[in-house]
Coordinates of C-alpha atoms in Angstrom, one line a residue:
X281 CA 0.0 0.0 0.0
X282 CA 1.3 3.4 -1.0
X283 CA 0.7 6.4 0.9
X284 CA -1.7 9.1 0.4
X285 CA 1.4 11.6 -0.7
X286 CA 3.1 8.5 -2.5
X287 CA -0.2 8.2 -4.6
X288 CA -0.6 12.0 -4.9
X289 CA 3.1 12.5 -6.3
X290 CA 2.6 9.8 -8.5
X291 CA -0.6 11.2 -9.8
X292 CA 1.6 14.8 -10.5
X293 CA 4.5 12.9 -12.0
X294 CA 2.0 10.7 -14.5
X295 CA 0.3 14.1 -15.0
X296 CA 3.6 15.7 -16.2
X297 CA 4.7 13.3 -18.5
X298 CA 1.8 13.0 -20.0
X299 CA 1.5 16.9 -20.5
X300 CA 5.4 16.6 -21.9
X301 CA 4.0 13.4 -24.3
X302 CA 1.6 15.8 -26.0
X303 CA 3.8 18.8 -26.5
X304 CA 6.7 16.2 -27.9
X305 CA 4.1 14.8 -30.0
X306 CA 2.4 17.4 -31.3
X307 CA 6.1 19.0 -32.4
X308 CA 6.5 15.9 -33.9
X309 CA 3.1 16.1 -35.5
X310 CA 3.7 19.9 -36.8
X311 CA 7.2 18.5 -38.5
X312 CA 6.1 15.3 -40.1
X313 CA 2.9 17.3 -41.4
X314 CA 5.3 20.3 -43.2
X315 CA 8.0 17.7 -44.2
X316 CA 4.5 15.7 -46.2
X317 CA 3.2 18.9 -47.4
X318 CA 6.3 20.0 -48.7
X319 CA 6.9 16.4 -50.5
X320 CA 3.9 16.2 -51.9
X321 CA 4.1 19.7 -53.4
X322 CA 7.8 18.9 -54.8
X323 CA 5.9 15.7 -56.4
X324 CA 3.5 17.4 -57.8
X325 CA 5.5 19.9 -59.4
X326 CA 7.6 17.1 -61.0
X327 CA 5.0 15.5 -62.6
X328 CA 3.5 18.4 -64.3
X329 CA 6.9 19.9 -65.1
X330 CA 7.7 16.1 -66.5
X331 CA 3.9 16.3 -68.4
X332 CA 4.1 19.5 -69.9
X333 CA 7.5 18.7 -71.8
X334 CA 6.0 16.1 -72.9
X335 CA 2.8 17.7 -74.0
X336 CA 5.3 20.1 -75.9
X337 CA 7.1 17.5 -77.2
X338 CA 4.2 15.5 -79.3
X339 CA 3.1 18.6 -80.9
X340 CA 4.0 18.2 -84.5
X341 CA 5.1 21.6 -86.9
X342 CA 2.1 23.0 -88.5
X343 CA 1.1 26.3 -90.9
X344 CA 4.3 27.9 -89.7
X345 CA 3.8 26.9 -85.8
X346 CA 6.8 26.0 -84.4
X347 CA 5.6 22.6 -82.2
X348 CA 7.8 19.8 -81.7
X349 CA 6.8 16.5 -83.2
X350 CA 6.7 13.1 -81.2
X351 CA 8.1 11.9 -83.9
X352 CA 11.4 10.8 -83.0
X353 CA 12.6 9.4 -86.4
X354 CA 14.7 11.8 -88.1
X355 CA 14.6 14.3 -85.4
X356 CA 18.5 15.6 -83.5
X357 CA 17.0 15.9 -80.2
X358 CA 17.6 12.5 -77.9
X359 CA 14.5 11.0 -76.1
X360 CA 13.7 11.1 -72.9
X361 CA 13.4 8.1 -71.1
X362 CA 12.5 8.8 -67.0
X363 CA 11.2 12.3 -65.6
X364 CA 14.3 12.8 -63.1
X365 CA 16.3 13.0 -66.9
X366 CA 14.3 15.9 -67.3
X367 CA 16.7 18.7 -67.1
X368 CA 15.2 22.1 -68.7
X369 CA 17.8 25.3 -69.1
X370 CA 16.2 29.0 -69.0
X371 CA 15.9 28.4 -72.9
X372 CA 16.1 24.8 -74.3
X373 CA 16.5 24.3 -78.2
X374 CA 15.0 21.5 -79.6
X375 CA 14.9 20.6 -83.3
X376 CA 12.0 19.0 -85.3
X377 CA 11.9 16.8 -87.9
X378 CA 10.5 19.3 -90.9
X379 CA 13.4 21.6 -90.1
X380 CA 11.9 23.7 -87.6
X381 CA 13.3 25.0 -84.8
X382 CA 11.8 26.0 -81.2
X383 CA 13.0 27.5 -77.8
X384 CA 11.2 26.4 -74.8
X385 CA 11.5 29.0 -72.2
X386 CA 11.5 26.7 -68.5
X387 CA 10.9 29.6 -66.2
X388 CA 7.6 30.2 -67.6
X389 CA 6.5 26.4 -67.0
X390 CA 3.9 26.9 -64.3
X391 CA 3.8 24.4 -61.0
X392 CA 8.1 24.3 -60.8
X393 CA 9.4 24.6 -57.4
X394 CA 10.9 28.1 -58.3
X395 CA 7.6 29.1 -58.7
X396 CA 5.5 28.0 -55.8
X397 CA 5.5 30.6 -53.2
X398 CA 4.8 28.2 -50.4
X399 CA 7.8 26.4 -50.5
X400 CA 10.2 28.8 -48.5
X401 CA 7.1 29.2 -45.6
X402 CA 7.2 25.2 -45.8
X403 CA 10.7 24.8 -45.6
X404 CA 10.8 27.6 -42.9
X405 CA 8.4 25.7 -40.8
X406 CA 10.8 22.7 -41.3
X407 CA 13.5 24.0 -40.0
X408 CA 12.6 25.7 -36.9
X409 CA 10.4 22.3 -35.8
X410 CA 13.7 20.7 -36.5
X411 CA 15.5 23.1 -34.6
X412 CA 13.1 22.9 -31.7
X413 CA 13.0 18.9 -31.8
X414 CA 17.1 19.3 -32.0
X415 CA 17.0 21.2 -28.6
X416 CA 14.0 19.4 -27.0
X417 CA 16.7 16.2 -27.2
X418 CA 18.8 17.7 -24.4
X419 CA 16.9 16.4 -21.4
X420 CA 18.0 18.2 -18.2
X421 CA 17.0 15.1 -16.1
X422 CA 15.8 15.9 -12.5
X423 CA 15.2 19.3 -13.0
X424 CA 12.6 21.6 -13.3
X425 CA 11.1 24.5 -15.0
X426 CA 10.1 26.9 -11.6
X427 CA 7.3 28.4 -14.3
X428 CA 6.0 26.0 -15.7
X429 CA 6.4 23.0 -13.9
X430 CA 9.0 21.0 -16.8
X431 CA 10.7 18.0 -15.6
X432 CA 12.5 17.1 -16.7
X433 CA 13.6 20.5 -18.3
X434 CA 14.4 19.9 -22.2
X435 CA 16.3 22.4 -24.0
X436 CA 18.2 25.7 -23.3
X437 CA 18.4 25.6 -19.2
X438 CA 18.9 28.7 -17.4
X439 CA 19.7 28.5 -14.2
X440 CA 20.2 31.6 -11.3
X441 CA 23.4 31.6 -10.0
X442 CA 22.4 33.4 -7.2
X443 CA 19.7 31.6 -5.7
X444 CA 19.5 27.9 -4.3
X445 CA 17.6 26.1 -6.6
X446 CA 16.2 28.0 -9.3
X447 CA 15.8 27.3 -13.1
X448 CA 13.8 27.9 -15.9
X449 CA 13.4 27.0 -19.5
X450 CA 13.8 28.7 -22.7
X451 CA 10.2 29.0 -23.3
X452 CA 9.7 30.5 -19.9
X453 CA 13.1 32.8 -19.7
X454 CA 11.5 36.2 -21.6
X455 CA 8.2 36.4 -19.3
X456 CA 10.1 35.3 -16.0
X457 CA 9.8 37.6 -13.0
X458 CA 12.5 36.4 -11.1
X459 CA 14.5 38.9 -9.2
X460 CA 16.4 41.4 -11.9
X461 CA 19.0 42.0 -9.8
X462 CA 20.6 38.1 -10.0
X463 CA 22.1 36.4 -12.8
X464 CA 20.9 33.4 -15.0
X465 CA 23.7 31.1 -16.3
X466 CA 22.8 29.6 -19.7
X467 CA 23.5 25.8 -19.9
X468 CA 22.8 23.7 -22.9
X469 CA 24.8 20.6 -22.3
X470 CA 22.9 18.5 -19.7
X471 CA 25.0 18.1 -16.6
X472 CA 25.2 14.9 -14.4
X473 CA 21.7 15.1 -12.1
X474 CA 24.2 14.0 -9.1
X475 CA 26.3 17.2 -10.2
X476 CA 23.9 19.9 -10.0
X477 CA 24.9 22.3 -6.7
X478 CA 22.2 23.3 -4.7
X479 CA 24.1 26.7 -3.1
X480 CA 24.3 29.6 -4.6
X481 CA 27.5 30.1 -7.4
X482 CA 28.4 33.9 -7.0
X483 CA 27.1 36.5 -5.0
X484 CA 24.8 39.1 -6.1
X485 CA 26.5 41.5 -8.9
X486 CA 23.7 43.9 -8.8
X487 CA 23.5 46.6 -5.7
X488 CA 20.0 47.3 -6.1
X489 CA 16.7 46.2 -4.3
X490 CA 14.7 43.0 -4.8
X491 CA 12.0 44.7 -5.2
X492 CA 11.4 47.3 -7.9
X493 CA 8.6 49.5 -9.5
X494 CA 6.6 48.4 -12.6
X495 CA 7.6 49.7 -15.6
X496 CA 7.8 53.2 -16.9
X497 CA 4.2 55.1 -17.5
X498 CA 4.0 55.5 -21.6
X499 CA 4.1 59.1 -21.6
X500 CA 7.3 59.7 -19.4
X501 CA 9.2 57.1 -22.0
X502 CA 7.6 59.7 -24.6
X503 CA 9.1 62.7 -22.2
X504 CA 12.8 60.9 -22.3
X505 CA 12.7 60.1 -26.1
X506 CA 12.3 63.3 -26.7
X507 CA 14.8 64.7 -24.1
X508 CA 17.4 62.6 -25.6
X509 CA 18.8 60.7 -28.5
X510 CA 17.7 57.4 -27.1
X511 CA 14.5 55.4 -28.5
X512 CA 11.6 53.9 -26.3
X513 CA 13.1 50.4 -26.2
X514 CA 16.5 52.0 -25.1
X515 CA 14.7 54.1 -22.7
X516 CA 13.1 50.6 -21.4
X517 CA 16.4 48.7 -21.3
X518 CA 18.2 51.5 -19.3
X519 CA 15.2 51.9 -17.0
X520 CA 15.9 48.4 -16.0
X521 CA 19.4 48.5 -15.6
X522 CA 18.8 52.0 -13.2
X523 CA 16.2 49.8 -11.1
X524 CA 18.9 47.1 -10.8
X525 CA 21.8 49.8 -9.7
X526 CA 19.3 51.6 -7.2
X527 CA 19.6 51.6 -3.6
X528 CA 17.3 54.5 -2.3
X529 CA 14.5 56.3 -3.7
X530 CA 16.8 59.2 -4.1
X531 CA 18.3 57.5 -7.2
X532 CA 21.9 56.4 -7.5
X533 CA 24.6 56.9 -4.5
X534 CA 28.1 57.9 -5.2
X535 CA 28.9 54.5 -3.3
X536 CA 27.2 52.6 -6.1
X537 CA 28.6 54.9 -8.5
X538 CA 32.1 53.5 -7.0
X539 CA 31.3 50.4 -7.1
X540 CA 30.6 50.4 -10.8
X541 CA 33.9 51.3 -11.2
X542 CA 35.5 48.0 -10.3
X543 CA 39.2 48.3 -9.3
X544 CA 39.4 51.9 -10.1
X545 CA 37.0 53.4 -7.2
X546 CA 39.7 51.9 -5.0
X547 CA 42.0 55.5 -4.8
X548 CA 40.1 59.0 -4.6
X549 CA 40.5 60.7 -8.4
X550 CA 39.5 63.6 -9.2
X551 CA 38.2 62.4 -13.0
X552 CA 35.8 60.1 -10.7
X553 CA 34.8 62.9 -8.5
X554 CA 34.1 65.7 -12.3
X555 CA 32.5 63.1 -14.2
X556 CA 30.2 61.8 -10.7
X557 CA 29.4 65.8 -10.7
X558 CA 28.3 65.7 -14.2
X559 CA 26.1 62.9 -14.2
X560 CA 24.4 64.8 -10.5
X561 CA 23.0 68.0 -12.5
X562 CA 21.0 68.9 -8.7
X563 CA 23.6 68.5 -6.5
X564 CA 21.9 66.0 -4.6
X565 CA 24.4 63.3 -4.4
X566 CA 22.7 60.9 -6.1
X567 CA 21.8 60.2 -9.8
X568 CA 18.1 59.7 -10.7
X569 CA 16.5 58.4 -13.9
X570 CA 16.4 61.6 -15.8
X571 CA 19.8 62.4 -15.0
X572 CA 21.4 59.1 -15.9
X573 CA 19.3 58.9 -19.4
X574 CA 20.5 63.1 -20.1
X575 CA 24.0 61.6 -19.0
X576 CA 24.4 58.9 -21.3
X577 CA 22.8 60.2 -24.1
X578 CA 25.6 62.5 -24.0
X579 CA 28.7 60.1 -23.6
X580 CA 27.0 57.7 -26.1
X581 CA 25.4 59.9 -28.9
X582 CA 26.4 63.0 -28.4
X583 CA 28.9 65.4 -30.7
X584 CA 32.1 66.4 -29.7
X585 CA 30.9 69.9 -30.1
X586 CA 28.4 68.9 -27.5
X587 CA 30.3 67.9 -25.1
X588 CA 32.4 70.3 -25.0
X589 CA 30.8 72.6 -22.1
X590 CA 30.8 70.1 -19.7
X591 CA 34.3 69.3 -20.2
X592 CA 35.0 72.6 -19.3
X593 CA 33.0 72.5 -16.5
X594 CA 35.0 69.6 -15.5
X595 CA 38.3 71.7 -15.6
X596 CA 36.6 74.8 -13.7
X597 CA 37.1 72.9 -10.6
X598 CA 36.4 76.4 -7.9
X599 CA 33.6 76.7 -10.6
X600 CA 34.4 80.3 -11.6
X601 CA 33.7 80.5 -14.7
X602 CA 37.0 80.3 -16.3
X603 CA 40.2 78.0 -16.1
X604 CA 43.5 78.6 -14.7
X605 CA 46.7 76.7 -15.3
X606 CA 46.8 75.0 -12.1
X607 CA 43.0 73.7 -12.8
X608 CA 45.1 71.9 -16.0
X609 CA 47.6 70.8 -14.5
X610 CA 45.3 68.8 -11.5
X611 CA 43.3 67.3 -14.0
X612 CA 45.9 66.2 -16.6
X613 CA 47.9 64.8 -13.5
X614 CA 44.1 62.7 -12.4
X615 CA 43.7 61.5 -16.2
X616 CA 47.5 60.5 -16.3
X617 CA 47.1 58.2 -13.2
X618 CA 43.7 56.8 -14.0
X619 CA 45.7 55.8 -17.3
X620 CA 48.1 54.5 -15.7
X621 CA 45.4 52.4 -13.6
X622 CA 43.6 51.1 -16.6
X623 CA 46.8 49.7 -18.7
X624 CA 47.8 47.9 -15.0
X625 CA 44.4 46.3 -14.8
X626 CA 44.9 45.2 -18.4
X627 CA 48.0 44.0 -18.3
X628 CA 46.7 41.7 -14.9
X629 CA 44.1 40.3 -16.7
X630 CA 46.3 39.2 -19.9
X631 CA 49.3 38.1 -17.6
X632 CA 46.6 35.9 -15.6
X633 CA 45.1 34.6 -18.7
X634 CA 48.2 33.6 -20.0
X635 CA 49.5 31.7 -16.5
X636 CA 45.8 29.9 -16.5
X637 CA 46.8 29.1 -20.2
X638 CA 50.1 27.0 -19.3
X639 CA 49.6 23.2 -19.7
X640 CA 51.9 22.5 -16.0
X641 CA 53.1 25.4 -14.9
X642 CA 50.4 27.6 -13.9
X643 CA 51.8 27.3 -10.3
X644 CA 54.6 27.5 -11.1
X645 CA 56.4 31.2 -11.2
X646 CA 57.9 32.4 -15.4
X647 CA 61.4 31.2 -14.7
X648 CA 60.6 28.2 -13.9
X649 CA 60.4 27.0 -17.6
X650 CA 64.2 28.4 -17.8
X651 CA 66.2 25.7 -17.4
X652 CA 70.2 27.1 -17.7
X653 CA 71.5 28.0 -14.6
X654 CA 72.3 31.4 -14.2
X655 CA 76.0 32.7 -14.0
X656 CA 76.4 33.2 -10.8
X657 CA 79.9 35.0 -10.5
X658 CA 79.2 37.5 -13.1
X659 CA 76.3 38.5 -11.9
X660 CA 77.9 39.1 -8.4
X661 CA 81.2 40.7 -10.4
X662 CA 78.3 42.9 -11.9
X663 CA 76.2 43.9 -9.0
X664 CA 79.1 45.2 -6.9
X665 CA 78.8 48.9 -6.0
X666 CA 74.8 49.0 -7.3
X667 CA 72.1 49.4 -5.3
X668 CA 68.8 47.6 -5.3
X669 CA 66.7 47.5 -8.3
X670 CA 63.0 48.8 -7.2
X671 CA 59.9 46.9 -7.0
X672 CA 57.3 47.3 -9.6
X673 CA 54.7 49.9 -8.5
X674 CA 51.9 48.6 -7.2
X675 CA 50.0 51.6 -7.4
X676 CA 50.2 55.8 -7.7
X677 CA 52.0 55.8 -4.1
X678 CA 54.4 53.0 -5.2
X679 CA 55.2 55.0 -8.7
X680 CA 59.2 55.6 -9.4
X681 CA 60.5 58.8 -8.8
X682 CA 62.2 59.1 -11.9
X683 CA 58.8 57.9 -13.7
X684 CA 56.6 60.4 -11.0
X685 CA 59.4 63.4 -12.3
X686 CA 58.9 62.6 -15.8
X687 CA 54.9 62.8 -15.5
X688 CA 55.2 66.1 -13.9
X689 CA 57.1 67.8 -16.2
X690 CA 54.9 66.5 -19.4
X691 CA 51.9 67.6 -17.5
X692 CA 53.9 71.1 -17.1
X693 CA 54.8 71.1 -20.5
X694 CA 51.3 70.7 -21.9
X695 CA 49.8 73.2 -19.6
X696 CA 51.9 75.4 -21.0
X697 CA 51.5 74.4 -24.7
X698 CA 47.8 75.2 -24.5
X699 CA 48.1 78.6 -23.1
X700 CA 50.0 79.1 -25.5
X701 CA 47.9 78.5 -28.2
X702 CA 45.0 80.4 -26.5
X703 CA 47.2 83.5 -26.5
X704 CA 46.9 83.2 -22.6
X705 CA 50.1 84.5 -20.2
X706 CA 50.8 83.3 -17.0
X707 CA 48.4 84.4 -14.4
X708 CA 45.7 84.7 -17.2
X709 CA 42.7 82.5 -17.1
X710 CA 41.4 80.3 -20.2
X711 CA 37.2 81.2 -21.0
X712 CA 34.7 78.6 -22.1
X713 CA 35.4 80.7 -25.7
X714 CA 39.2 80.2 -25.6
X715 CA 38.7 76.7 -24.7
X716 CA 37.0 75.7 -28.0
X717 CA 39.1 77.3 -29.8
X718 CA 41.8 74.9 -28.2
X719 CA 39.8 72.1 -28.3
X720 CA 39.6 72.5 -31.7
X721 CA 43.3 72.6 -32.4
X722 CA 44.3 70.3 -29.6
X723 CA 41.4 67.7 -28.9
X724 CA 43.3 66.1 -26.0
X725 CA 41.8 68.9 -24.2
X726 CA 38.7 66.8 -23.6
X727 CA 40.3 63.4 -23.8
X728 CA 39.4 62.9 -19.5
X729 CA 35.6 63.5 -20.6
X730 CA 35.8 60.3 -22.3
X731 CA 38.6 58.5 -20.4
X732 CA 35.9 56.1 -17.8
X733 CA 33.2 55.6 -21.0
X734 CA 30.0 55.7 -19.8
X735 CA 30.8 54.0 -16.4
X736 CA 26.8 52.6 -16.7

């Protein structure tokens, strides 16, 4: 005797496959009924492309007519013997037995397959219920669709890498309400059922709130389309990227504003602290909707000639109304080290990647594949009366001298290189109109503007 939740799971489990039966059949069903249709309509065509040559090949020459005859004595042109021999160019000469001569035009023959407009819906129809019985065939065995109830789960499985146990199917992955903030990891290949975790793979990427508002009202996406260079459907996507990155109903801190700046909102910069400033037009320390979607309109779509006041506004640091030498020099320094943070991130990531790509030494340090023992008395005959070689700088604090030096007198050097050119002398300050004209001769000038993208 089974038990009254033995029976009732059995009941859900005889339920389910007979549910997944009927879809797998009627897929099955929908393919087998194209692949007949479109046979039967290639058959068809065949026979009365086969029929109709034939028609036109038993017409005999009459009062001037140019037929063929079916007479095949005395005639140049070879008989047919089976319809697959049939084989019509655009224009086919044959030659009849009075002399004539005909062309027989086989794009005008009607019922051929490159006539019959149904034939690419037919084999369109084919080929995505062959594509969907192709993915149905990867069974995700003992799992199951949190939608709609799958198992097991057959195709495209996407599963949250954030929760415990949560995954959903392909069919079910556009209209899923799951939370926006975690991540789905797409698997196609069918892992062991014994090898599926049930813990969570990586912690939460998104900052924002579980819960969100619904979506945009109709007429403010109308208010931001026109604002901006955006469409609606970008105005949607970055609507649901903001409700991801938000944390208070304020709109955007300048803590998550850090934090989408990976490695870099590690040291205070002041290109982080200009570009945070342009993004908050209110001063209110956070970025809302409107001001992230006027923002990146800008940085995305906007003309150089556009941005041009805001990078100014960037340099006006004491916000004055005009730009002095020193206000260069601070920001050129911030854009040189920000650089200089972005090329060591870089060059991190490809040194890693290319340690993980060693076959058996990726714990083993570069000089380990060096085999040759190093001469040890020159280098001691060599190092006498040196001192120690430094370190490589970890970061701005741990930068050379000599390199620190160098920095500060190109920085100096370019400060002074666009005064120049605006006709400035020391002591003088730089306008918004002596700036363009720089920035039109020198476009380095807003190079910082652009030197973090979009950050969002």
């Amino acid at each position: 005797m089974f038990s009254s939740q033995a029976d009732t799971d059995s009941v859900m489990n005889y339920k389910q496959l007979v549910v997944g039966a009927a879809l797998g059949a009627s897929t099955v069903l929908l393919t087998y009924q194209a692949y007949k249709h479109y046979k039967q309509r290639q058959s068809q065509s065949t026979t009365l492309q086969t029929d109709t040559t034939q028609e036109i090949a038993s017409s005999p020459i009459r009062g001037g007519e140019r037929l063929l005859s079916n007479d095949t004595q005395g005639s140049s042109f070879e008989e047919i013997s089976t319809p697959t021999q049939v084989q019509l160019n655009p224009v086919t000469r044959f030659q009849g037995d009075l002399g004539g001569e005909i062309q027989v035009d086989s794009s005008v023959i009607v019922g051929t397959s490159e006539n019959d407009e149904s034939k690419p819906m037919l084999d369109l129809l084919y080929n995505i219920a062959q594509e969907q019985a192709r993915k149905d065939a990867y069974m995700h065995r003992s799992v199951t669709c949190n939608v709609c109830s799958q198992s097991p789960l057959c195709g495209i499985r996407y599963k949250c890498v954030n929760c415990i146990d949560y995954d959903i199917c392909e069919r079910c992955e556009p209209k899923d309400e799951h939370n926006k903030t975690h991540t789905l990891l797409r698997i196609t290949v069918p892992l062991p059922p014994l090898a599926n975790t049930r813990k969570p793979l990586l912690k939460v990427l998104y900052p924002g709130k579980k819960t969100h508002s619904g979506p945009l009202p109709y007429e403010e996406i109308l208010n931001y389309k026109q604002a901006s260079y955006f469409d609606t459907h970008e105005i949607e996507a970055i609507y649901e990227q903001y409700k991801c990155l938000l944390t208070s109903e304020k709109g955007i801190s300048r803590e998550v504003f850090d934090q989408c700046l990976g490695p870099l909102a590690d040291q205070k910069n002041l290109v982080v602290d200009r570009l945070f400033k342009f993004y908050d037009k209110n001063n209110d320390k956070h970025i809302d909707f409107s001001e992230m979607v006027s923002g990146l309109s800008l940085l995305v779509k906007g003309s150089q000639q556009e941005k041009m006041p805001y990078a100014f506004e960037g340099y006006d640091i004491e916000n004055k109304g005009y730009i002095s030498k020193d206000n260069l020099r601070r920001m050129f320094k911030a854009y040189f080290n920000i650089t200089i943070e972005l090329v060591r991130d870089v060059v991190k990531g490809c040194e890693e990647e290319m340690m993980a790509n060693f076959d058996e030494s990726s714990g083993r340090p570069i000089s380990a594949l060096f085999s040759a023992p190093l001469p040890s008395d020159s280098m001691n005959n060599n190092q006498k009366g040196k001192g120690d070689i430094p370190a490589n700088p970890g970061g701005r604090e741990g930068m050379w001298p000599v390199m620190e030096a160098m920095s500060q007198d190109a920085i100096d050097e370019m400060a002074n290189n666009l005064f120049k050119i605006a006709k400035l002398k020391d002591g003088q300050r730089m306008t918004y109109d002596k700036f363009k004209v720089v920035a039109l001769v020198d476009p380095s000038l807003i190079a910082w503007f652009d030197a973090l993208g979009t950050v969002f």
